[in-house]
CSV table of C-alpha atoms and ligand atoms in Angstrom, one decimal:
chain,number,residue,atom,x,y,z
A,122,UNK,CA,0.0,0.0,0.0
A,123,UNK,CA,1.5,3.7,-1.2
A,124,UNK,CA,1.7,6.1,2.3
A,125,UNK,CA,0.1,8.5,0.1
A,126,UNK,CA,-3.7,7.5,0.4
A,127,UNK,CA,-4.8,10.4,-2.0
A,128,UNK,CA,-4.0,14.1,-3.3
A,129,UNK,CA,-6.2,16.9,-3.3
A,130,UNK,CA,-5.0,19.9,-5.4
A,131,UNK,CA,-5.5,23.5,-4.3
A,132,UNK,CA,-4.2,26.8,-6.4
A,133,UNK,CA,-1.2,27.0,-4.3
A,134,UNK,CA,-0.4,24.0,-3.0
A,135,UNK,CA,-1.0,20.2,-2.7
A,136,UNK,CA,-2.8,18.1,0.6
A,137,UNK,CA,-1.0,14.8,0.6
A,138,UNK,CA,-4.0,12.3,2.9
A,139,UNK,CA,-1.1,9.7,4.8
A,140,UNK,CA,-2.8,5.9,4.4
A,141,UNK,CA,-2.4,5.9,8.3
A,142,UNK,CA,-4.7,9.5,8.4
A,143,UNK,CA,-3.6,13.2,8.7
A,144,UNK,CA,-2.6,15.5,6.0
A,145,UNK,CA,0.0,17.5,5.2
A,146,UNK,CA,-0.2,20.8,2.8
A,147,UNK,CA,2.9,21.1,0.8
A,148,UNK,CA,3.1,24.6,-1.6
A,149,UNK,CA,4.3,24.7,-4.6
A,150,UNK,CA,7.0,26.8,-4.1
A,151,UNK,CA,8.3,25.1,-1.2
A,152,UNK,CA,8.0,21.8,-3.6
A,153,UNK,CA,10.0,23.3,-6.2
A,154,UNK,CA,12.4,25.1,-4.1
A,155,UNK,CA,13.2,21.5,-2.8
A,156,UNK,CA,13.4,19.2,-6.2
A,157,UNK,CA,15.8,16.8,-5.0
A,158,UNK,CA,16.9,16.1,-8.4
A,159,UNK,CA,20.5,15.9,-9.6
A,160,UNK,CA,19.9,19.4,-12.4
A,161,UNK,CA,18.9,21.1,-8.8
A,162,UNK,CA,21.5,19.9,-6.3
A,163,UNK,CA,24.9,18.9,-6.3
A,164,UNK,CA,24.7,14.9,-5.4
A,165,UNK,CA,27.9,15.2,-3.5
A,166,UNK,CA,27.6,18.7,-1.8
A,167,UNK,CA,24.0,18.3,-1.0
A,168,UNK,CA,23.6,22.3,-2.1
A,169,UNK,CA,21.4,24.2,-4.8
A,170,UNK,CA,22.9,24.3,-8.1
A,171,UNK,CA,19.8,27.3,-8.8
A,172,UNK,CA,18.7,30.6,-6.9
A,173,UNK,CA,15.9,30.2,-5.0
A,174,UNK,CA,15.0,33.6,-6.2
A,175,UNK,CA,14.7,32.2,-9.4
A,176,UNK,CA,11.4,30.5,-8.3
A,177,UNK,CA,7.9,31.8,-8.9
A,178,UNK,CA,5.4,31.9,-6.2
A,179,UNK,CA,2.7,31.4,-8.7
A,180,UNK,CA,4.5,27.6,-10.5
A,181,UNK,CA,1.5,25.2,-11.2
A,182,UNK,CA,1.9,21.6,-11.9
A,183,UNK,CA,1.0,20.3,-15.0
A,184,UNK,CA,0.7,16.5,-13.7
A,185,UNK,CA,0.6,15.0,-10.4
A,186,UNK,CA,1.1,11.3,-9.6
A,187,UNK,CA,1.7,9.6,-6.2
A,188,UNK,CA,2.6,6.0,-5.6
A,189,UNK,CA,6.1,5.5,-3.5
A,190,UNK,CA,7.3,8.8,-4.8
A,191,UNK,CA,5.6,12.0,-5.3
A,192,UNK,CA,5.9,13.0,-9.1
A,193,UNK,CA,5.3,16.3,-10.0
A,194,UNK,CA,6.1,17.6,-13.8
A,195,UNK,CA,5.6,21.5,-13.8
A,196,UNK,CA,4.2,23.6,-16.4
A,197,UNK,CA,7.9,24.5,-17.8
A,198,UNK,CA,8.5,20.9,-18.2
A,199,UNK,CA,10.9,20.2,-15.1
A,200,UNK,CA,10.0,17.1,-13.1
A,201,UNK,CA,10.4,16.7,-9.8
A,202,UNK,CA,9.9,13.1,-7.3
A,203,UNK,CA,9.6,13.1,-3.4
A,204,UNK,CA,10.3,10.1,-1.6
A,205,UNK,CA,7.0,9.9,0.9
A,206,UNK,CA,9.3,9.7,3.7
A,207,UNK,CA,11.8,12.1,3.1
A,208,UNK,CA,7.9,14.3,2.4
A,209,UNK,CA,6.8,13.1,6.3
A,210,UNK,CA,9.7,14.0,7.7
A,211,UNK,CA,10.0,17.1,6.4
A,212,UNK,CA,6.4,18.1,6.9
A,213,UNK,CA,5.4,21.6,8.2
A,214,UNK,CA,2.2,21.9,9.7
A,215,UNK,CA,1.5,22.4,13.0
A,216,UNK,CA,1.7,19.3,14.6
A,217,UNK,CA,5.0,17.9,12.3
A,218,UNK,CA,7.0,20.8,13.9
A,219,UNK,CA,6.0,20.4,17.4
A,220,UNK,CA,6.9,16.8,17.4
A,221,UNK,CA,10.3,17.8,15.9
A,222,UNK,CA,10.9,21.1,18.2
A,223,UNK,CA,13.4,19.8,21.0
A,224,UNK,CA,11.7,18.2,23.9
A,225,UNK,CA,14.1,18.8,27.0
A,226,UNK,CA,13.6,16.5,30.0
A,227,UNK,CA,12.7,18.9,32.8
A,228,UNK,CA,14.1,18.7,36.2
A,229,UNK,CA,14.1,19.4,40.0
A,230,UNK,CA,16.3,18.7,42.8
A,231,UNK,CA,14.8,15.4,42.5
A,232,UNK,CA,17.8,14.7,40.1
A,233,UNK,CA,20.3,14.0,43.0
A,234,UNK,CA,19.1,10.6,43.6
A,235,UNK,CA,20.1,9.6,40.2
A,236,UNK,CA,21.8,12.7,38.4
A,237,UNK,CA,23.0,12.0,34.8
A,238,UNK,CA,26.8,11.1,34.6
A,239,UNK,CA,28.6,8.3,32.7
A,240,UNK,CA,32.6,7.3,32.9
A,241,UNK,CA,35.0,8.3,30.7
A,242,UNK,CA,35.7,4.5,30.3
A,243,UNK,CA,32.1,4.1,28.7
A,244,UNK,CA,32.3,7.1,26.5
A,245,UNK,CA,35.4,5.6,25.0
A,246,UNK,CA,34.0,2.3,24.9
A,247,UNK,CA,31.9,2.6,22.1
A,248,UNK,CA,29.9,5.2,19.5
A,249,UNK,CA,27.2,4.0,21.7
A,250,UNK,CA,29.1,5.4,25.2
A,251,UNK,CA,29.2,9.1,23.2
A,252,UNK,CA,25.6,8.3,22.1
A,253,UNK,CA,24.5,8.2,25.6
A,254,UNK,CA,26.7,11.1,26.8
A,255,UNK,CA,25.8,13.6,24.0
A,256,UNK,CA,21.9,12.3,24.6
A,257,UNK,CA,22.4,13.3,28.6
A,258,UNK,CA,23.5,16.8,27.5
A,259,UNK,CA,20.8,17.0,25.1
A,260,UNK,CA,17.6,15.6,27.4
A,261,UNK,CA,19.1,17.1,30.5
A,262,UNK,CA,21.0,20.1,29.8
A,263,UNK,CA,23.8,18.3,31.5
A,264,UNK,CA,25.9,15.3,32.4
A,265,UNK,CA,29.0,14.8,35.0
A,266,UNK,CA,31.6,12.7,33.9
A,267,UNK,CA,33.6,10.4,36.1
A,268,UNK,CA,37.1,8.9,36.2
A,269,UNK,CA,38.5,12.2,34.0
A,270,UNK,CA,42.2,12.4,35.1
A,271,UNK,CA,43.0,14.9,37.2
A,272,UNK,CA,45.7,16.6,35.0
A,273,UNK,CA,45.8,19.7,33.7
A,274,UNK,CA,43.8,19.9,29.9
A,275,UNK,CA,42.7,16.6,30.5
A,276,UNK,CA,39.1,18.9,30.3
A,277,UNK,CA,40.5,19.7,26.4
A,278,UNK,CA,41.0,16.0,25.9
A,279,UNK,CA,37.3,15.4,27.0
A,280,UNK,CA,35.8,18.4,25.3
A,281,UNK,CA,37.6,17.1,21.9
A,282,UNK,CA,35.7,14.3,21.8
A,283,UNK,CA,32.4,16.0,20.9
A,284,UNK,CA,33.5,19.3,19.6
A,285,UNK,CA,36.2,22.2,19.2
A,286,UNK,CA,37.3,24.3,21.8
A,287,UNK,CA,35.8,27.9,21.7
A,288,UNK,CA,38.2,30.1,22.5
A,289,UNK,CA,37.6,33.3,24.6
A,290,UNK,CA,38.6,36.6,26.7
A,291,UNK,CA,39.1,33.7,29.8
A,292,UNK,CA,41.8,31.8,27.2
A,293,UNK,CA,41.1,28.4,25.4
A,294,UNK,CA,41.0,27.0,29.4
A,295,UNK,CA,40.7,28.5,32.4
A,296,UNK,CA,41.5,27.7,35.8
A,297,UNK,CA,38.9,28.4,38.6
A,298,UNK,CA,41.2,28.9,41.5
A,299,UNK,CA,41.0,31.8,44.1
A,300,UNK,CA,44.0,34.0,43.3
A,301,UNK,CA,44.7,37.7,44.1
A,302,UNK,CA,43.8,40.4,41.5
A,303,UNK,CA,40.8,38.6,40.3
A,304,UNK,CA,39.1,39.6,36.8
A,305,UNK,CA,36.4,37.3,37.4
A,306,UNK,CA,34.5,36.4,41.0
A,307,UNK,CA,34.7,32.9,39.9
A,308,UNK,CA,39.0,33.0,40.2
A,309,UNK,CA,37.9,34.2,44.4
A,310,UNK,CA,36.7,31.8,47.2
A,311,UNK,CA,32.9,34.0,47.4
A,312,UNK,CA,29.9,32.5,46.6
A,313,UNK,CA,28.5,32.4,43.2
A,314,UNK,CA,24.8,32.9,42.9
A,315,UNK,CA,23.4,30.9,40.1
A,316,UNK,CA,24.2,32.4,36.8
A,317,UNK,CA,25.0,31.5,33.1
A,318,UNK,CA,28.7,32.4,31.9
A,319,UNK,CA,29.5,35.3,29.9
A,320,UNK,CA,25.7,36.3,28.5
A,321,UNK,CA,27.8,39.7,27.6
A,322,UNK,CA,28.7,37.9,24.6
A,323,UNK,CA,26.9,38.2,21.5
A,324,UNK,CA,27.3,34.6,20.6
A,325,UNK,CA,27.0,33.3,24.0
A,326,UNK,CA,29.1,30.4,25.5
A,327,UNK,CA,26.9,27.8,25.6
A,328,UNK,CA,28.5,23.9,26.4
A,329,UNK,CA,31.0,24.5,29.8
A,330,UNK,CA,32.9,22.0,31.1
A,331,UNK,CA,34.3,22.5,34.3
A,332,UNK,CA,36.5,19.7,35.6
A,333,UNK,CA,37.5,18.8,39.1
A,334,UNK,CA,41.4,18.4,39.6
A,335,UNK,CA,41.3,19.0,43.4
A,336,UNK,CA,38.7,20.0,45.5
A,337,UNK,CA,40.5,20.0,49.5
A,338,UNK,CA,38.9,23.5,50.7
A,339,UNK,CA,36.2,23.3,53.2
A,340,UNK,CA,33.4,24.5,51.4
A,341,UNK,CA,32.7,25.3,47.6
A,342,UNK,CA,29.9,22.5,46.9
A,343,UNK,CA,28.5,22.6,43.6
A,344,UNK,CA,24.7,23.6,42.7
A,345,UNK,CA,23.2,23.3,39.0
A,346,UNK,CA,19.7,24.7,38.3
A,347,UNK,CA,17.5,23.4,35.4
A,348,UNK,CA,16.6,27.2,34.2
A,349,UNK,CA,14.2,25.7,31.8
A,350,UNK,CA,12.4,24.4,34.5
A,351,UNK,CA,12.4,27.6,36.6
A,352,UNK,CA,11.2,29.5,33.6
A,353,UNK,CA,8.1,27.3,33.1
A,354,UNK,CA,7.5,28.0,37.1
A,355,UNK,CA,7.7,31.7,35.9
A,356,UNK,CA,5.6,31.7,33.6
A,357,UNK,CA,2.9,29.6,35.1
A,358,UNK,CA,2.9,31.9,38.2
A,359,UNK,CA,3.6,34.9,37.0
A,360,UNK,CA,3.1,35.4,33.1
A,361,UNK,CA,3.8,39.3,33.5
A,362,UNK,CA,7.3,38.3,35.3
A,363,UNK,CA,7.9,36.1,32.4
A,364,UNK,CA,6.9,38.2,29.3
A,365,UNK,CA,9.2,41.3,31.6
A,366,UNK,CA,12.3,39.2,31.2
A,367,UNK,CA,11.1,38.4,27.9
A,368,UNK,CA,11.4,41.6,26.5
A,369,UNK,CA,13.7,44.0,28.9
A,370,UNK,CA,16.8,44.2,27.3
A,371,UNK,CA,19.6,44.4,29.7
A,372,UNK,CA,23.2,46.0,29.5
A,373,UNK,CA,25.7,42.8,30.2
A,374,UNK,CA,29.0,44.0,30.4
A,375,UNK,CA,32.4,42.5,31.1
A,376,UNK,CA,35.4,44.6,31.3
A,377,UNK,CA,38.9,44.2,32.8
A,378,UNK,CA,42.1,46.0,31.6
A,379,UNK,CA,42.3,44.1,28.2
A,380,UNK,CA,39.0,43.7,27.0
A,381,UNK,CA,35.2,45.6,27.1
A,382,UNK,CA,32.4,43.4,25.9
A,383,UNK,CA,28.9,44.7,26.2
A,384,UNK,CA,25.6,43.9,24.7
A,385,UNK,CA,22.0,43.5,25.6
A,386,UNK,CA,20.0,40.9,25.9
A,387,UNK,CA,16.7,39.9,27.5
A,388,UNK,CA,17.2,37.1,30.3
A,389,UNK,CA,14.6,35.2,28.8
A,390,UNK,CA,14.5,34.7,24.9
A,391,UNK,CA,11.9,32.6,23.4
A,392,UNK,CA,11.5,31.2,19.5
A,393,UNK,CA,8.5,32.5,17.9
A,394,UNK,CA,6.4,29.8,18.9
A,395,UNK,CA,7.3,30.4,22.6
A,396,UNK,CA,9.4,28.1,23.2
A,397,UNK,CA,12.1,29.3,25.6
A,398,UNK,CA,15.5,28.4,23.5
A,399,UNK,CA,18.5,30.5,26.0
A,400,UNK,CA,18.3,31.9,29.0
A,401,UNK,CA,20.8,34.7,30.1
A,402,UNK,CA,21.3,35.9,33.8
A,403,UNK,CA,24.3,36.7,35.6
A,404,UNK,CA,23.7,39.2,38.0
A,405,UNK,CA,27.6,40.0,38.7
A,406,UNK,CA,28.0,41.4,35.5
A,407,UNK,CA,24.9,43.2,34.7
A,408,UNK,CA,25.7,46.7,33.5
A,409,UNK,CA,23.4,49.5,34.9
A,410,UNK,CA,19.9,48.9,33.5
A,411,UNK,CA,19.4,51.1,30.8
A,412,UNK,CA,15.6,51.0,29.5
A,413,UNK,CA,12.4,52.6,29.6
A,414,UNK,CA,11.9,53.8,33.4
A,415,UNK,CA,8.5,52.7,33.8
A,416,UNK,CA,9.8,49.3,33.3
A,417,UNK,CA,12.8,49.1,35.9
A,418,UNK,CA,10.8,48.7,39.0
A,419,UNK,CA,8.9,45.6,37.3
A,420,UNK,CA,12.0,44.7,36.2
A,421,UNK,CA,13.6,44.2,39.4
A,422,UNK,CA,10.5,42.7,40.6
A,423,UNK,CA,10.3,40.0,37.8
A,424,UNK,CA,14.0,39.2,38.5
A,425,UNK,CA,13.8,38.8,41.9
A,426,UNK,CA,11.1,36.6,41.6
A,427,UNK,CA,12.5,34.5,38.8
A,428,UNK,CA,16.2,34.5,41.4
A,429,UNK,CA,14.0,33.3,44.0
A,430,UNK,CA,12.7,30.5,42.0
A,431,UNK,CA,16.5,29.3,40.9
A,432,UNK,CA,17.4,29.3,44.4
A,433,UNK,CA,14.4,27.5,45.7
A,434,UNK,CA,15.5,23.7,47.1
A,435,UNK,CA,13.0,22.2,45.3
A,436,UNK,CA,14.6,23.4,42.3
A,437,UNK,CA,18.7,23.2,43.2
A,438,UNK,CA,20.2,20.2,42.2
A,439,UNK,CA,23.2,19.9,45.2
A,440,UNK,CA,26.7,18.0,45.0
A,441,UNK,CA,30.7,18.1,45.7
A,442,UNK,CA,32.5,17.6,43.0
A,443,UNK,CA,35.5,15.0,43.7
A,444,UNK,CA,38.7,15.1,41.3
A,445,UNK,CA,38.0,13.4,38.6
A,446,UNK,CA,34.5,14.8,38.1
A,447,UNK,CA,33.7,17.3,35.4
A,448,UNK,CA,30.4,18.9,34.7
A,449,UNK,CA,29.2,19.5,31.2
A,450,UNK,CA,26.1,21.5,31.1
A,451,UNK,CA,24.1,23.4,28.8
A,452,UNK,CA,24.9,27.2,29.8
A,453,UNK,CA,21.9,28.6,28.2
A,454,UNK,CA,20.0,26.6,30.0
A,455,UNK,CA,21.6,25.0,33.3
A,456,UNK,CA,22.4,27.9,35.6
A,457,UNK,CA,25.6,26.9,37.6
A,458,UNK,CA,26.3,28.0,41.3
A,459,UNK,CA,28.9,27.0,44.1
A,460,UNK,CA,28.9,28.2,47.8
A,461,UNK,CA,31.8,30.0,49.5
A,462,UNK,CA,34.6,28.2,50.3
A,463,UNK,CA,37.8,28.6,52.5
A,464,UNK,CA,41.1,28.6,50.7
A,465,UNK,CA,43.0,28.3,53.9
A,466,UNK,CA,41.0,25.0,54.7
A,467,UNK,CA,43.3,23.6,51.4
A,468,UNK,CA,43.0,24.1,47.6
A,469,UNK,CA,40.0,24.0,45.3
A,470,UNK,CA,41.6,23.9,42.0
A,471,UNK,CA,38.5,23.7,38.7
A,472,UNK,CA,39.8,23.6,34.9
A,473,UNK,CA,37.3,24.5,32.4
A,474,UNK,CA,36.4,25.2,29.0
A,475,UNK,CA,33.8,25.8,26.2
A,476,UNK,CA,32.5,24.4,23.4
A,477,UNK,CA,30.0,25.0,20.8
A,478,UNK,CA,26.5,23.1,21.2
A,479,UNK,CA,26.0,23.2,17.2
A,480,UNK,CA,29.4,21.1,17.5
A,481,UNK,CA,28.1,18.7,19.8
A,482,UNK,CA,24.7,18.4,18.7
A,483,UNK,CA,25.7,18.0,15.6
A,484,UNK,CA,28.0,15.2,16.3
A,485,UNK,CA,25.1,13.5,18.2
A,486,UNK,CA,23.0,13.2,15.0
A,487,UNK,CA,25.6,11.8,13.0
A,488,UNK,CA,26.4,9.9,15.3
A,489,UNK,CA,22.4,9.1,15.8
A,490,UNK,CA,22.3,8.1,11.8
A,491,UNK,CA,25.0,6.1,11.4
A,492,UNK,CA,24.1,3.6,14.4
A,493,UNK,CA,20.7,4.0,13.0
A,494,UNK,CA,22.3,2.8,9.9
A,495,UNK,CA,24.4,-0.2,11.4
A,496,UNK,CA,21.3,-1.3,13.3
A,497,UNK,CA,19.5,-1.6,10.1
A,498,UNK,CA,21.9,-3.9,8.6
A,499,UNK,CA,21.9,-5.7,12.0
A,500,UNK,CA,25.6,-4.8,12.4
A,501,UNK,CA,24.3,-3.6,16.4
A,502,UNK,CA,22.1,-2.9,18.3
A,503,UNK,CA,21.7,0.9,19.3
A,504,UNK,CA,20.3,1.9,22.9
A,505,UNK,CA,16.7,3.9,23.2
A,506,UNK,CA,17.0,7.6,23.7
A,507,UNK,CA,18.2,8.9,27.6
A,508,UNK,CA,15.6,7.5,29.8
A,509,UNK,CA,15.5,7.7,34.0
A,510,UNK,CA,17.1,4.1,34.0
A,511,UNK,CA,19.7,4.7,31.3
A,512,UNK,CA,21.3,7.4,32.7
A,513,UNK,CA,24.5,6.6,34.0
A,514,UNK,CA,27.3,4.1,34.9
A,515,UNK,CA,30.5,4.3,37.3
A,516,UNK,CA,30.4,6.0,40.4
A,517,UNK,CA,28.0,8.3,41.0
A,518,UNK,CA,28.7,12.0,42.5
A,519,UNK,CA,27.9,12.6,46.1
A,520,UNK,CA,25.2,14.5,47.3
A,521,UNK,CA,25.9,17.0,49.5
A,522,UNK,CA,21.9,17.2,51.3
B,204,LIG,C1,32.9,29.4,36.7
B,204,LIG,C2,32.1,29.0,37.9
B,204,LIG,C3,31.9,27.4,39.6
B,204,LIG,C4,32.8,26.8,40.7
B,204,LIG,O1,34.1,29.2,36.6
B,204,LIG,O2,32.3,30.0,35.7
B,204,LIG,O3,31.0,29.4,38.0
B,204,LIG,O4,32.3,25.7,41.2
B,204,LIG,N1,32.7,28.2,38.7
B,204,LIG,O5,33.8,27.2,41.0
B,205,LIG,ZN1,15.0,19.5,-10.1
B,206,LIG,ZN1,30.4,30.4,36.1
């Protein structure tokens, strides 16, 4: 039986019925735009050999045929064939782009009893180990790893394995250590409230990797906050604290002797269907707000509201990180925070590094279609997608509640 039960032709597009039920409207524009065929793309590159601009809005087909494929010959003569399923997945209404938006696995401070984390040993083990790590990033915004060795750029080493180091003001590493003449609260022994790294930046940090090499200060425990989760709080109690943070755009600035870097950005910024993609707040280096006065004492209100929420238990997900450990979160969405510690107690010593999520991501679905592949041949057998009781191996981090 063809997927395609039946067409129904309209002046501007077509409505493919699926065998199983549901439609799909596809225009013909879009369908042109996309001929697959080898006069229209490079069969190597993947890319348009034509300009897009090139095509008319108001193209007709002169035939239509479906069976496997959907045939259309248009009214210049050019023919062009659609695989059904390359058509499905590739569909745009509504309901097709929800189910392909990213689904992120919310979280609490439940998480301590069984946080996502996974050895180095089973990362290297297989394309299945990286599967699973990259997945836990993915669902979870983050993942600790265990058994990294406590040397110095042993954090590169790791990061390497999913993506290229991103270089910035703080040097390809840096090392979190409390040492005089600070240029960042982070290199002190203070607190750190929950925050995102460097939102000053126009193309914001967004995978951090922080890596344990020794952690023998009193003090200094780790806290990680699923902002996502916060957000949705937000916006269920208080939509006018959400759509504030939204839409205030706020001065973040970093500056030391070498380098200024300043732009604005609203904490809060959402794709336009509302989905909340990045989340910028770090409270340290927010410039003096500069916006329309009637909005700074909501402002402030919304914030503090939407602080409170990060640092509510229910929320904070608590630990120590031993050597060894290294924490790979999502920075625009997992808000990082560490209490106060006492150097004189012994040394707290924290390499890190960045990386681009479009890197890793990316890596994940090759990664994703090649196993896919290999499964299909019956080569092996993949493991489902990051579930509750997949998450981890080795030994898990402490909790420090
Ligand atoms: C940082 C940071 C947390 C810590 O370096 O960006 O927030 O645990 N460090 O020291
Ligand atoms: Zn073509
Ligand atoms: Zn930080």
């Amino acid at each position: 039986m063809s997927p395609i039960a039946s067409l129904e032709r309209a002046p501007d597009r077509l409505r493919v019925t699926w065998s199983d039920g549901g439609h799909d409207d596809f225009h013909h524009v879009w369908l042109r735009d996309n001929c697959r065929c080898e006069t229209c793309r490079d069969p190597a590159a993947g890319e348009r050999l034509f300009d897009t601009v090139s095509v008319s809005s108001d193209l007709e087909p002169r035939t239509v045929t479906a069976a496997d494929d959907l045939v259309i010959e248009w009214d210049d003569g050019h023919v062009s064939s659609f695989p059904s399923r390359w058509l499905r997945e590739h569909a745009y209404g509504p309901a097709a782009r929800a189910a392909r938006a990213a689904q992120p696995t919310l979280w609490d401070a439940s998480i301590a009893q069984d946080p996502p984390h996974i050895s180095l040993a089973q990362i290297d083990a297989s394309d299945e180990g990286r599967r699973r790590w990259l997945r836990l990033i993915r669902d979870y915004g983050f993942a600790i790893v265990l058994d990294v060795p406590t040397r110095e750029d042993a954090v590169v080493q790791l990061a390497e394995r999913i993506a290229f180091v991103q270089e910035t003001n703080f040097g390809r590493t840096f090392e979190v250590v409390s040492k005089p003449d600070p240029n960042n609260l982070a290199y002190t022994s203070h607190r750190l409230f929950s925050h995102t790294d460097i939102p000053n930046r126009h193309s914001a940090v967004n995978l951090q990797l922080l890596h344990c090499i020794q952690n023998d200060a009193t003090g200094g425990e780790s806290i990680l906050v699923d902002g996502f989760e916060a957000a949705r709080r937000l916006q269920a109690t208080d939509p006018d604290a959400f759509e504030l943070l939204r839409t205030v755009e706020v001065p973040w600035r970093f500056q030391d002797d070498d380098t200024e870097i300043q732009n604005r950005f609203p904490v809060l910024h959402t794709d336009r269907d509302g989905r909340l993609v990045e989340i910028r707040l770090n409270t340290g280096i927010m410039a003096p707000l500069d916006t329309d006065p009637e909005l700074v004492v909501p402002f402030y209100r919304a914030l503090r509201t939407f602080g409170l929420l990060l640092r509510d238990p229910d929320l904070e997900y608590h630990f120590r990180m031993a050597p060894g450990h290294c924490q790979v979160f999502d920075n625009q969405r997992v808000l990082h925070a560490r209490a106060a510690f006492d150097p004189s107690t012994g040394r707290r010593h924290l390499q890190g590094c960045y990386v681009d999520k479009d890197d890793a991501l990316g890596r994940l679905r090759t990664l994703e279609r090649q196993l896919a592949a290999s499964d299909s041949v019956g080569v092996a057998a993949g493991d489902g997608p990051a579930s509750h009781d997949a998450r981890g191996g080795g030994h898990l981090p402490s909790t420090s509640r």
